[in-house]
Amino acid sequence: MRTMKLGSSNLEVPVIAVGCMRINSIDKTEAERFVRTSLEEGANFFDHADIYGKGACEEIFADAIGMNPSIRESMILQSKCGIRPEAGTFDFSKKHILASVDGILKRLKTDYLDILLLHRPDALVEPEEVAEAFDRLEASGKVRHFGVSNLNPMQIQLLKKSVKQPIVANQLQLSITNATMISQGINVNMENDSAVNRDGSVLDFCRLNDITIQPWSPFQYGFFQGVFLDNPEFPELNKKIDEIAEKYGVSNTTIAIAWLLRHPAKMQPVTGTMNVQRLKDCCKASDVHLTREEWYEIYRAAGNKLP
C-alpha cells in the first residue's frame, strides 16, 4: 500500500482509509476477518465516529481484533464527534468534545486516538471552547492530531483563530458523480450550474493549507441514493469505467478509487464496504495511476461538460 503524509503532520498513512460505519452489519467472525484483511493489505488506517451504530461500531471493531497494546501500535485510529442525534443538535462545546473522546477511547479499548475530527459544522460553535478541549486532549495524550469533517474554508479559519493545533484533515463527500468541488473550479466565470461555488473553494483551500481531503461515500451518488457502479442510471459512466478497468486488469471498484487518487490534491478516500473482496479491490487502486486523458474521460462520462 502506497503511503502519504496526513496534512501538515509527520504521520505516515496509507492512501486508503478503511471506513467502519457499517461494521455492525456483520458478525464477529466476519468483522475479525475484515479487519485482519485490511491490515494484511497495508490499509491500517481505520475511520470511526461516535455515532456509528450509536457507538456499537467502535465496540465491535475493538472486540473483533482483540484490541491490545501490540495490535494498537499496528494501526492508525481516527474517530469523529460533534453530532448528537438523541438531542437533535450538533455540539462542538468543550464539555461534549471531552466526554465524547472518553467514550470513544473506552469503546475502542485504547488510550489514545491518532486523529480526532469534528463531525459536522455546529452553528453555535465557540472556537475558544474547541481550543480548550483540543489543548487538554493533546496535553493528556488522548489525541495526537486534529481535523474536521464537512467544514468550509471560513469555518476552518474561524476555528484556527483560537485552535493552535494544525487541522490535518477535512472529510468531505466526493465521488465521480458528486464532484461539485472539482466542477466549480473548472467552470470559473461561466453561467451554468457547475460554476456555482457551493463550498467556498474548499478543494483549493485544503491544498493551499496542507489539509488532506478524505472523500467519504466514494461510490455514492446523491446523498446516499445508491452506488453508481453497475447502475443502469449511469450507462455511459459504467461503460467508460469498465473499459479502463479492463485495460488495467482491475475491477470497476478499483478504477472509481483510482480516479480520486489521481487528483493532485493527494486525497485519502474512505471506503465503506464490509466486503473483503471489494476492500481488496479498493486497495489495488494504490497501484493504478490513471492518465490525464483517462481521468477526464471518466469525468465527462459522468455527465460533466467542459466549458
CSV table of C-alpha atoms in Angstrom, one decimal:
chain,number,residue,atom,x,y,z
A,1,MET,CA,0.0,0.0,0.0
A,2,ARG,CA,1.3,3.4,-1.0
A,3,THR,CA,1.6,5.9,1.8
A,4,MET,CA,1.4,9.7,2.2
A,5,LYS,CA,1.8,12.3,4.9
A,6,LEU,CA,-1.5,13.3,6.6
A,7,GLY,CA,-1.9,17.0,6.1
A,8,SER,CA,1.0,19.0,7.6
A,9,SER,CA,1.8,16.3,10.1
A,10,ASN,CA,4.6,13.8,10.1
A,11,LEU,CA,2.1,11.0,10.4
A,12,GLU,CA,2.6,8.5,7.5
A,13,VAL,CA,-0.7,7.0,6.5
A,14,PRO,CA,-1.9,4.6,3.7
A,15,VAL,CA,-3.6,6.4,0.8
A,16,ILE,CA,-6.8,4.4,1.5
A,17,ALA,CA,-8.7,4.8,4.8
A,18,VAL,CA,-11.0,2.0,5.9
A,19,GLY,CA,-14.4,3.3,7.0
A,20,CYS,CA,-16.1,1.3,9.8
A,21,MET,CA,-19.6,2.8,9.7
A,22,ARG,CA,-21.2,-0.5,8.7
A,23,ILE,CA,-19.1,-2.9,10.8
A,24,ASN,CA,-22.2,-3.5,13.0
A,25,SER,CA,-23.9,-5.1,9.9
A,26,ILE,CA,-21.6,-8.2,10.1
A,27,ASP,CA,-21.0,-10.8,12.8
A,28,LYS,CA,-17.8,-11.0,14.9
A,29,THR,CA,-16.1,-13.6,12.8
A,30,GLU,CA,-16.7,-11.6,9.6
A,31,ALA,CA,-15.5,-8.4,11.4
A,32,GLU,CA,-12.3,-10.1,12.5
A,33,ARG,CA,-11.6,-11.3,9.0
A,34,PHE,CA,-12.4,-7.9,7.6
A,35,VAL,CA,-10.0,-6.0,10.0
A,36,ARG,CA,-7.2,-8.5,9.6
A,37,THR,CA,-7.5,-8.4,5.8
A,38,SER,CA,-7.3,-4.6,6.0
A,39,LEU,CA,-4.0,-4.9,8.0
A,40,GLU,CA,-2.7,-7.5,5.6
A,41,GLU,CA,-3.4,-5.2,2.7
A,42,GLY,CA,-1.5,-2.4,4.4
A,43,ALA,CA,-4.7,-0.5,4.9
A,44,ASN,CA,-4.2,0.1,8.6
A,45,PHE,CA,-6.0,3.4,8.8
A,46,PHE,CA,-9.5,2.9,10.4
A,47,ASP,CA,-12.1,5.7,10.4
A,48,HIS,CA,-14.8,5.7,13.1
A,49,ALA,CA,-17.3,8.1,14.6
A,50,ASP,CA,-19.1,8.0,17.9
A,51,ILE,CA,-22.5,7.9,16.2
A,52,TYR,CA,-21.8,4.9,14.0
A,53,GLY,CA,-24.2,2.3,15.3
A,54,LYS,CA,-24.7,4.5,18.3
A,55,GLY,CA,-21.2,3.6,19.4
A,56,ALA,CA,-21.5,-0.1,18.7
A,57,CYS,CA,-19.3,0.0,15.7
A,58,GLU,CA,-16.3,1.1,17.8
A,59,GLU,CA,-17.0,-1.7,20.3
A,60,ILE,CA,-17.4,-4.3,17.6
A,61,PHE,CA,-14.2,-3.2,16.0
A,62,ALA,CA,-12.2,-3.5,19.2
A,63,ASP,CA,-13.7,-6.8,20.1
A,64,ALA,CA,-13.2,-8.3,16.7
A,65,ILE,CA,-9.5,-7.5,16.6
A,66,GLY,CA,-8.9,-8.4,20.3
A,67,MET,CA,-7.6,-4.9,20.9
A,68,ASN,CA,-4.4,-4.9,23.0
A,69,PRO,CA,-1.3,-2.6,23.1
A,70,SER,CA,0.6,-4.6,20.5
A,71,ILE,CA,-2.2,-4.7,18.0
A,72,ARG,CA,-3.0,-1.0,18.7
A,73,GLU,CA,0.5,0.0,17.6
A,74,SER,CA,0.0,-1.7,14.2
A,75,MET,CA,-2.9,0.6,13.2
A,76,ILE,CA,-3.9,4.2,12.9
A,77,LEU,CA,-7.3,5.1,14.5
A,78,GLN,CA,-9.4,8.1,13.6
A,79,SER,CA,-12.8,8.9,15.1
A,80,LYS,CA,-15.3,11.8,15.0
A,81,CYS,CA,-17.6,13.6,17.4
A,82,GLY,CA,-20.0,16.5,17.4
A,83,ILE,CA,-23.3,15.0,16.3
A,84,ARG,CA,-25.9,14.4,19.0
A,85,PRO,CA,-28.8,12.6,17.3
A,86,GLU,CA,-30.6,12.0,20.6
A,87,ALA,CA,-30.7,15.7,21.2
A,88,GLY,CA,-31.2,16.8,17.6
A,89,THR,CA,-28.2,19.0,17.8
A,90,PHE,CA,-24.6,19.4,16.7
A,91,ASP,CA,-22.2,20.1,19.6
A,92,PHE,CA,-18.7,21.5,19.5
A,93,SER,CA,-18.7,22.5,23.1
A,94,LYS,CA,-15.7,21.7,25.3
A,95,LYS,CA,-17.8,19.6,27.6
A,96,HIS,CA,-19.2,17.5,24.7
A,97,ILE,CA,-15.9,17.0,22.9
A,98,LEU,CA,-14.1,15.9,26.1
A,99,ALA,CA,-16.8,13.5,27.1
A,100,SER,CA,-17.1,12.1,23.5
A,101,VAL,CA,-13.4,11.3,23.4
A,102,ASP,CA,-13.5,9.5,26.7
A,103,GLY,CA,-16.4,7.4,25.3
A,104,ILE,CA,-14.6,6.7,22.1
A,105,LEU,CA,-11.4,5.6,23.8
A,106,LYS,CA,-13.4,3.3,26.2
A,107,ARG,CA,-15.2,1.6,23.3
A,108,LEU,CA,-12.1,1.2,21.2
A,109,LYS,CA,-10.2,-0.1,24.2
A,110,THR,CA,-7.3,2.3,23.6
A,111,ASP,CA,-5.5,5.1,25.5
A,112,TYR,CA,-5.3,7.5,22.5
A,113,LEU,CA,-6.7,8.4,19.1
A,114,ASP,CA,-4.3,9.2,16.3
A,115,ILE,CA,-6.8,11.7,14.8
A,116,LEU,CA,-10.0,13.3,16.1
A,117,LEU,CA,-12.3,15.0,13.6
A,118,LEU,CA,-15.2,17.4,14.4
A,119,HIS,CA,-18.0,15.8,12.5
A,120,ARG,CA,-20.4,18.5,11.2
A,121,PRO,CA,-20.5,22.3,11.5
A,122,ASP,CA,-22.0,23.5,14.8
A,123,ALA,CA,-23.8,26.8,14.2
A,124,LEU,CA,-23.2,27.6,17.9
A,125,VAL,CA,-19.5,26.8,17.9
A,126,GLU,CA,-17.3,28.9,20.1
A,127,PRO,CA,-13.7,28.5,18.8
A,128,GLU,CA,-12.2,29.3,22.2
A,129,GLU,CA,-14.0,26.2,23.7
A,130,VAL,CA,-12.8,24.0,20.9
A,131,ALA,CA,-9.3,25.3,21.5
A,132,GLU,CA,-9.5,24.5,25.3
A,133,ALA,CA,-10.8,21.0,24.5
A,134,PHE,CA,-8.0,20.3,21.9
A,135,ASP,CA,-5.3,21.6,24.3
A,136,ARG,CA,-6.5,19.3,27.1
A,137,LEU,CA,-6.8,16.3,24.8
A,138,GLU,CA,-3.3,16.9,23.4
A,139,ALA,CA,-1.7,17.5,26.8
A,140,SER,CA,-3.2,14.4,28.2
A,141,GLY,CA,-2.1,12.3,25.2
A,142,LYS,CA,-5.6,11.2,24.4
A,143,VAL,CA,-5.5,12.7,20.9
A,144,ARG,CA,-2.4,13.3,18.8
A,145,HIS,CA,-3.8,15.1,15.7
A,146,PHE,CA,-6.9,17.0,14.9
A,147,GLY,CA,-9.2,17.6,11.9
A,148,VAL,CA,-12.7,18.4,10.8
A,149,SER,CA,-15.4,16.9,8.6
A,150,ASN,CA,-17.8,18.7,6.2
A,151,LEU,CA,-16.4,22.2,7.1
A,152,ASN,CA,-15.9,25.0,4.6
A,153,PRO,CA,-12.8,27.3,4.5
A,154,MET,CA,-14.2,30.1,6.5
A,155,GLN,CA,-15.4,27.7,9.2
A,156,ILE,CA,-11.9,26.2,9.4
A,157,GLN,CA,-10.4,29.7,9.5
A,158,LEU,CA,-12.7,30.6,12.4
A,159,LEU,CA,-11.6,27.6,14.4
A,160,LYS,CA,-7.9,28.4,13.6
A,161,LYS,CA,-8.4,31.8,15.2
A,162,SER,CA,-8.2,30.1,18.5
A,163,VAL,CA,-7.1,26.5,17.8
A,164,LYS,CA,-3.3,26.2,17.8
A,165,GLN,CA,-3.0,22.6,16.6
A,166,PRO,CA,-2.8,22.1,12.8
A,167,ILE,CA,-6.0,21.0,11.1
A,168,VAL,CA,-4.7,17.9,9.2
A,169,ALA,CA,-7.8,16.6,7.5
A,170,ASN,CA,-11.2,17.5,6.2
A,171,GLN,CA,-13.6,14.7,5.5
A,172,LEU,CA,-15.9,15.7,2.6
A,173,GLN,CA,-18.4,13.9,0.3
A,174,LEU,CA,-16.8,13.4,-3.0
A,175,SER,CA,-17.1,10.8,-5.8
A,176,ILE,CA,-17.1,10.7,-9.6
A,177,THR,CA,-20.8,11.6,-9.6
A,178,ASN,CA,-20.6,14.1,-6.6
A,179,ALA,CA,-17.8,16.2,-7.8
A,180,THR,CA,-19.1,19.8,-7.4
A,181,MET,CA,-15.9,20.9,-5.6
A,182,ILE,CA,-14.0,19.9,-8.8
A,183,SER,CA,-16.5,21.2,-11.3
A,184,GLN,CA,-16.8,24.7,-9.9
A,185,GLY,CA,-13.0,25.1,-10.3
A,186,ILE,CA,-13.3,24.0,-14.0
A,187,ASN,CA,-16.3,26.3,-14.7
A,188,VAL,CA,-14.9,29.6,-13.4
A,189,ASN,CA,-16.7,32.6,-14.8
A,190,MET,CA,-19.3,30.5,-16.5
A,191,GLU,CA,-23.1,31.0,-16.4
A,192,ASN,CA,-24.1,27.4,-15.7
A,193,ASP,CA,-24.9,25.3,-12.6
A,194,SER,CA,-21.4,23.8,-12.5
A,195,ALA,CA,-20.0,27.2,-11.9
A,196,VAL,CA,-21.9,27.7,-8.6
A,197,ASN,CA,-19.4,27.7,-5.7
A,198,ARG,CA,-21.2,25.8,-3.0
A,199,ASP,CA,-18.3,25.2,-0.6
A,200,GLY,CA,-16.1,28.3,-0.6
A,201,SER,CA,-13.5,26.7,-2.9
A,202,VAL,CA,-12.7,24.1,-0.2
A,203,LEU,CA,-10.6,21.9,-2.5
A,204,ASP,CA,-8.2,24.7,-3.3
A,205,PHE,CA,-8.2,25.9,0.3
A,206,CYS,CA,-7.2,22.5,1.6
A,207,ARG,CA,-4.4,22.2,-0.9
A,208,LEU,CA,-3.1,25.6,0.0
A,209,ASN,CA,-3.2,24.9,3.7
A,210,ASP,CA,-1.9,21.3,3.6
A,211,ILE,CA,-5.1,19.8,4.8
A,212,THR,CA,-5.8,16.2,3.5
A,213,ILE,CA,-9.2,15.8,2.0
A,214,GLN,CA,-10.8,12.4,2.9
A,215,PRO,CA,-13.6,11.7,0.4
A,216,TRP,CA,-16.4,9.9,2.0
A,217,SER,CA,-19.0,7.8,0.1
A,218,PRO,CA,-16.7,7.5,-2.9
A,219,PHE,CA,-19.2,5.2,-4.7
A,220,GLN,CA,-22.4,7.0,-3.9
A,221,TYR,CA,-24.4,9.4,-6.0
A,222,GLY,CA,-26.6,12.0,-4.4
A,223,PHE,CA,-26.9,11.8,-0.6
A,224,PHE,CA,-26.9,8.1,0.0
A,225,GLN,CA,-29.2,7.5,-3.0
A,226,GLY,CA,-27.2,4.5,-4.1
A,227,VAL,CA,-24.0,3.5,-5.8
A,228,PHE,CA,-23.2,4.5,-9.4
A,229,LEU,CA,-21.2,1.4,-10.3
A,230,ASP,CA,-23.2,-1.2,-12.3
A,231,ASN,CA,-26.1,1.1,-12.0
A,232,PRO,CA,-28.3,1.4,-15.2
A,233,GLU,CA,-28.9,5.0,-14.5
A,234,PHE,CA,-25.2,5.7,-15.4
A,235,PRO,CA,-24.7,3.7,-18.6
A,236,GLU,CA,-22.0,5.9,-20.2
A,237,LEU,CA,-20.1,6.2,-17.0
A,238,ASN,CA,-20.0,2.5,-16.3
A,239,LYS,CA,-19.1,1.7,-19.9
A,240,LYS,CA,-16.1,4.0,-19.6
A,241,ILE,CA,-15.0,2.8,-16.2
A,242,ASP,CA,-15.3,-0.9,-17.4
A,243,GLU,CA,-13.3,-0.1,-20.5
A,244,ILE,CA,-10.5,1.4,-18.4
A,245,ALA,CA,-10.7,-1.3,-15.8
A,246,GLU,CA,-10.2,-3.9,-18.5
A,247,LYS,CA,-7.1,-2.1,-19.7
A,248,TYR,CA,-5.5,-2.2,-16.3
A,249,GLY,CA,-6.8,-5.7,-15.4
A,250,VAL,CA,-8.7,-4.5,-12.3
A,251,SER,CA,-12.3,-4.1,-11.2
A,252,ASN,CA,-14.5,-1.1,-11.7
A,253,THR,CA,-14.3,-0.5,-7.9
A,254,THR,CA,-10.5,-0.1,-8.3
A,255,ILE,CA,-10.9,2.5,-11.0
A,256,ALA,CA,-13.5,4.5,-9.0
A,257,ILE,CA,-11.0,4.9,-6.2
A,258,ALA,CA,-8.0,5.4,-8.6
A,259,TRP,CA,-9.9,8.4,-10.1
A,260,LEU,CA,-9.9,10.1,-6.7
A,261,LEU,CA,-6.3,9.2,-6.1
A,262,ARG,CA,-5.2,10.6,-9.5
A,263,HIS,CA,-6.2,14.1,-8.3
A,264,PRO,CA,-3.0,16.1,-7.3
A,265,ALA,CA,-4.7,17.1,-4.0
A,266,LYS,CA,-3.3,13.8,-2.6
A,267,MET,CA,-6.7,12.8,-1.2
A,268,GLN,CA,-7.3,9.8,1.1
A,269,PRO,CA,-10.6,8.1,0.1
A,270,VAL,CA,-12.6,6.5,2.9
A,271,THR,CA,-14.1,3.1,1.9
A,272,GLY,CA,-17.4,2.0,3.3
A,273,THR,CA,-17.6,-1.6,2.2
A,274,MET,CA,-17.6,-4.6,4.6
A,275,ASN,CA,-17.0,-7.0,1.7
A,276,VAL,CA,-13.4,-8.3,1.8
A,277,GLN,CA,-13.0,-8.7,-1.9
A,278,ARG,CA,-14.3,-5.1,-2.6
A,279,LEU,CA,-11.9,-3.9,0.1
A,280,LYS,CA,-9.0,-5.6,-1.7
A,281,ASP,CA,-10.2,-4.0,-5.0
A,282,CYS,CA,-10.2,-0.6,-3.3
A,283,CYS,CA,-6.6,-1.2,-2.1
A,284,LYS,CA,-5.4,-2.1,-5.6
A,285,ALA,CA,-6.2,1.5,-6.6
A,286,SER,CA,-3.0,2.5,-4.8
A,287,ASP,CA,-1.0,0.9,-7.7
A,288,VAL,CA,-3.1,2.4,-10.5
A,289,HIS,CA,-2.2,5.8,-12.0
A,290,LEU,CA,-4.7,7.0,-14.5
A,291,THR,CA,-3.5,9.1,-17.3
A,292,ARG,CA,-4.8,12.7,-17.6
A,293,GLU,CA,-6.9,11.7,-20.6
A,294,GLU,CA,-8.5,8.7,-18.7
A,295,TRP,CA,-9.3,10.9,-15.7
A,296,TYR,CA,-11.1,13.4,-17.9
A,297,GLU,CA,-12.8,10.7,-19.9
A,298,ILE,CA,-14.4,9.4,-16.7
A,299,TYR,CA,-15.3,12.9,-15.6
A,300,ARG,CA,-17.1,13.6,-18.8
A,301,ALA,CA,-18.8,10.2,-18.9
A,302,ALA,CA,-20.4,11.1,-15.6
A,303,GLY,CA,-22.3,13.9,-17.4
A,304,ASN,CA,-19.9,16.7,-16.7
A,305,LYS,CA,-19.2,19.1,-19.6
A,306,LEU,CA,-16.1,21.1,-20.1
A,307,PRO,CA,-16.7,24.8,-20.8
